[in-house]
CSV table of C-alpha atoms and ligand atoms in Angstrom, one decimal:
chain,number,residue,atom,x,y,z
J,1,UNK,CA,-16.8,-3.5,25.8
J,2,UNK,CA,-16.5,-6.7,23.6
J,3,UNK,CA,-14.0,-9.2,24.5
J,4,UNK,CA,-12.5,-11.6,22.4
J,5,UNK,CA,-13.9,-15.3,22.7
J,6,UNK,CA,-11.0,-16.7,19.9
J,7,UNK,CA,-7.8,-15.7,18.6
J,8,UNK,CA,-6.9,-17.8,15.7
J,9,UNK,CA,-3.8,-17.4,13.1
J,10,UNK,CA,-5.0,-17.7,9.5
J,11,UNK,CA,-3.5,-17.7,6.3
J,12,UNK,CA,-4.2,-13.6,5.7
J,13,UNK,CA,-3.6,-12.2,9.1
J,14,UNK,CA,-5.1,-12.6,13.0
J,15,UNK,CA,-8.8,-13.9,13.4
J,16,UNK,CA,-10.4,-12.3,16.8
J,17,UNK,CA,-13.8,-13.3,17.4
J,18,UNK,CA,-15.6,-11.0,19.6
J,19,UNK,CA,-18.5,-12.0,22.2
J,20,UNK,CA,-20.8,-9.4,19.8
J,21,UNK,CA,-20.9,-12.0,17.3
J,22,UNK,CA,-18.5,-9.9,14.6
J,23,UNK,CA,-15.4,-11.8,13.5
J,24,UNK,CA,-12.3,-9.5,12.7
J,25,UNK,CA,-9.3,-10.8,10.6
J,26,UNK,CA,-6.3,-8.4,11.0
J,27,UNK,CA,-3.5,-8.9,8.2
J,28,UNK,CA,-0.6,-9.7,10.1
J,29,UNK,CA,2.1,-6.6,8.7
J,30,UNK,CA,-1.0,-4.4,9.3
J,31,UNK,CA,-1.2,-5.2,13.0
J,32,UNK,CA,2.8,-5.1,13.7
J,33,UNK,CA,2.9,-1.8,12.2
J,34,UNK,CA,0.5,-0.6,14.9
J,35,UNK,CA,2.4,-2.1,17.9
J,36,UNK,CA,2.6,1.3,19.8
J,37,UNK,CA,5.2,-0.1,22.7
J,38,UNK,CA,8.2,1.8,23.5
J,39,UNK,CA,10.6,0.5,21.3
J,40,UNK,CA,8.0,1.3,18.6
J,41,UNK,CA,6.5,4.7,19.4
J,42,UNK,CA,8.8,7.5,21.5
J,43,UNK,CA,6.6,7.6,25.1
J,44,UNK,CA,6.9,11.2,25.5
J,45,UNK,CA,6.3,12.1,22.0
J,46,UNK,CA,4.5,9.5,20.1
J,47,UNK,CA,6.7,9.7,17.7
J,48,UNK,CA,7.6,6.7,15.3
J,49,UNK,CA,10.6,4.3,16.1
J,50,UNK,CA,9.5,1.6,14.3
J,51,UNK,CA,11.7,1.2,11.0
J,52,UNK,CA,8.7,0.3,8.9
J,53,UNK,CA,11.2,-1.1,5.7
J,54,UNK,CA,12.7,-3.6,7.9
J,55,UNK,CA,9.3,-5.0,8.7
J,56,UNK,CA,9.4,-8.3,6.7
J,57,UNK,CA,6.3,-8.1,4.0
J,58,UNK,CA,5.8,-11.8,5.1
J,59,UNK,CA,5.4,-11.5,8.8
J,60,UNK,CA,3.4,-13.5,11.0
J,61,UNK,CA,2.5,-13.3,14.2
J,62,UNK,CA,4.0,-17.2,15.2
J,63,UNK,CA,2.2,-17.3,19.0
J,64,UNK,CA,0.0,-14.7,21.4
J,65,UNK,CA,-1.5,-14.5,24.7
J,66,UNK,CA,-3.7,-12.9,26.9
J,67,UNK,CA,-2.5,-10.4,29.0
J,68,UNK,CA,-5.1,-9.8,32.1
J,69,UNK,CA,-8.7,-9.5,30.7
J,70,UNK,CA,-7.5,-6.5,28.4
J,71,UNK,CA,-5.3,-7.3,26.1
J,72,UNK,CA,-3.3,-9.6,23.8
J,73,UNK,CA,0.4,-9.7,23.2
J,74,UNK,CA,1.9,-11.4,20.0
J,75,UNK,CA,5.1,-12.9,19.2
J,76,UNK,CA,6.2,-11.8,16.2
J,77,UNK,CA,8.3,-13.4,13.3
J,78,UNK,CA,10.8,-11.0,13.3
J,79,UNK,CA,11.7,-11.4,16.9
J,80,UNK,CA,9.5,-8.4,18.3
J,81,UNK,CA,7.0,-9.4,21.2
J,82,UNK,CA,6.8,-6.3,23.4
J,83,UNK,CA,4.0,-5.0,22.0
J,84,UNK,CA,0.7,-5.2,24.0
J,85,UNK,CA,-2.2,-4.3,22.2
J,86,UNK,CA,-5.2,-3.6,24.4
J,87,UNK,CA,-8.7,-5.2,23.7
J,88,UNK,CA,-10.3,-1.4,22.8
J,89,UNK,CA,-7.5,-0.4,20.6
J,90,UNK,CA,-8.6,-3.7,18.9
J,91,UNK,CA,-11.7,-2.5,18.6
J,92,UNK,CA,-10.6,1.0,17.8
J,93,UNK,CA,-8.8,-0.4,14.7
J,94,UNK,CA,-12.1,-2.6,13.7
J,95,UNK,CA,-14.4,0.4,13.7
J,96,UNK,CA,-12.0,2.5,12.1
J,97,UNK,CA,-9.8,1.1,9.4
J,98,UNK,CA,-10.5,-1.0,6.6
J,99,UNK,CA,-7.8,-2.6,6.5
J,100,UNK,CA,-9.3,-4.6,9.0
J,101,UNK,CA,-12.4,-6.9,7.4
J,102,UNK,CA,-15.1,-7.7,10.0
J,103,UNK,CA,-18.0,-9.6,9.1
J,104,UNK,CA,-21.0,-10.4,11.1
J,105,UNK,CA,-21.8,-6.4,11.7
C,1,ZN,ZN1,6.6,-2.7,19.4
């Protein structure tokens, strides 16, 4: 699995440069609305807590770190830093949605 090798805040959203060469920028709202922690997502149901409306359109994420070797956890402009968002669901995202622009494939 690809790791990241640089996470930088630009102006559109979250840079990650992964060691496969692609660099992914992730608009900032984008990426808080899939924060899947518990005060986010109901644990036994997966079911949506997250008021999306209160979610400020101009969000940023203001700081981040590593957590372990498989994941990175972001503080968030409106307070929120709970959410842990694992390395493959990074990837997950990347592959998946296009909100997320990757170039370098
Ligand atoms: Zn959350």
């Amino acid at each position: 699995m690809s790791v990241p090798t640089q996470i930088d805040m630009t102006g559109i959203g979250v840079q990650i440069a992964w060691d496969d060469g692609r660099i992914c920028t992730y608009p900032y709202r984008y990426l808080r609305l899939q924060c899947a922690c518990a005060a986010c997502v109901e644990e036994m149901t997966g079911r949506p807590l997250l008021n999306i409306s209160a979610v400020p359109d101009d969000i940023i994420a203001a700081d981040h770190l590593l957590v372990g070797k498989y994941a990175v956890q972001f503080l968030w402009t409106d307070g929120h830093d709970s959410g842990i968002y694992p390395f493959e669901m990074l990837l997950r995202l990347a592959a998946n949605d296009s909100a997320v622009i990757c170039e370098g494939e």
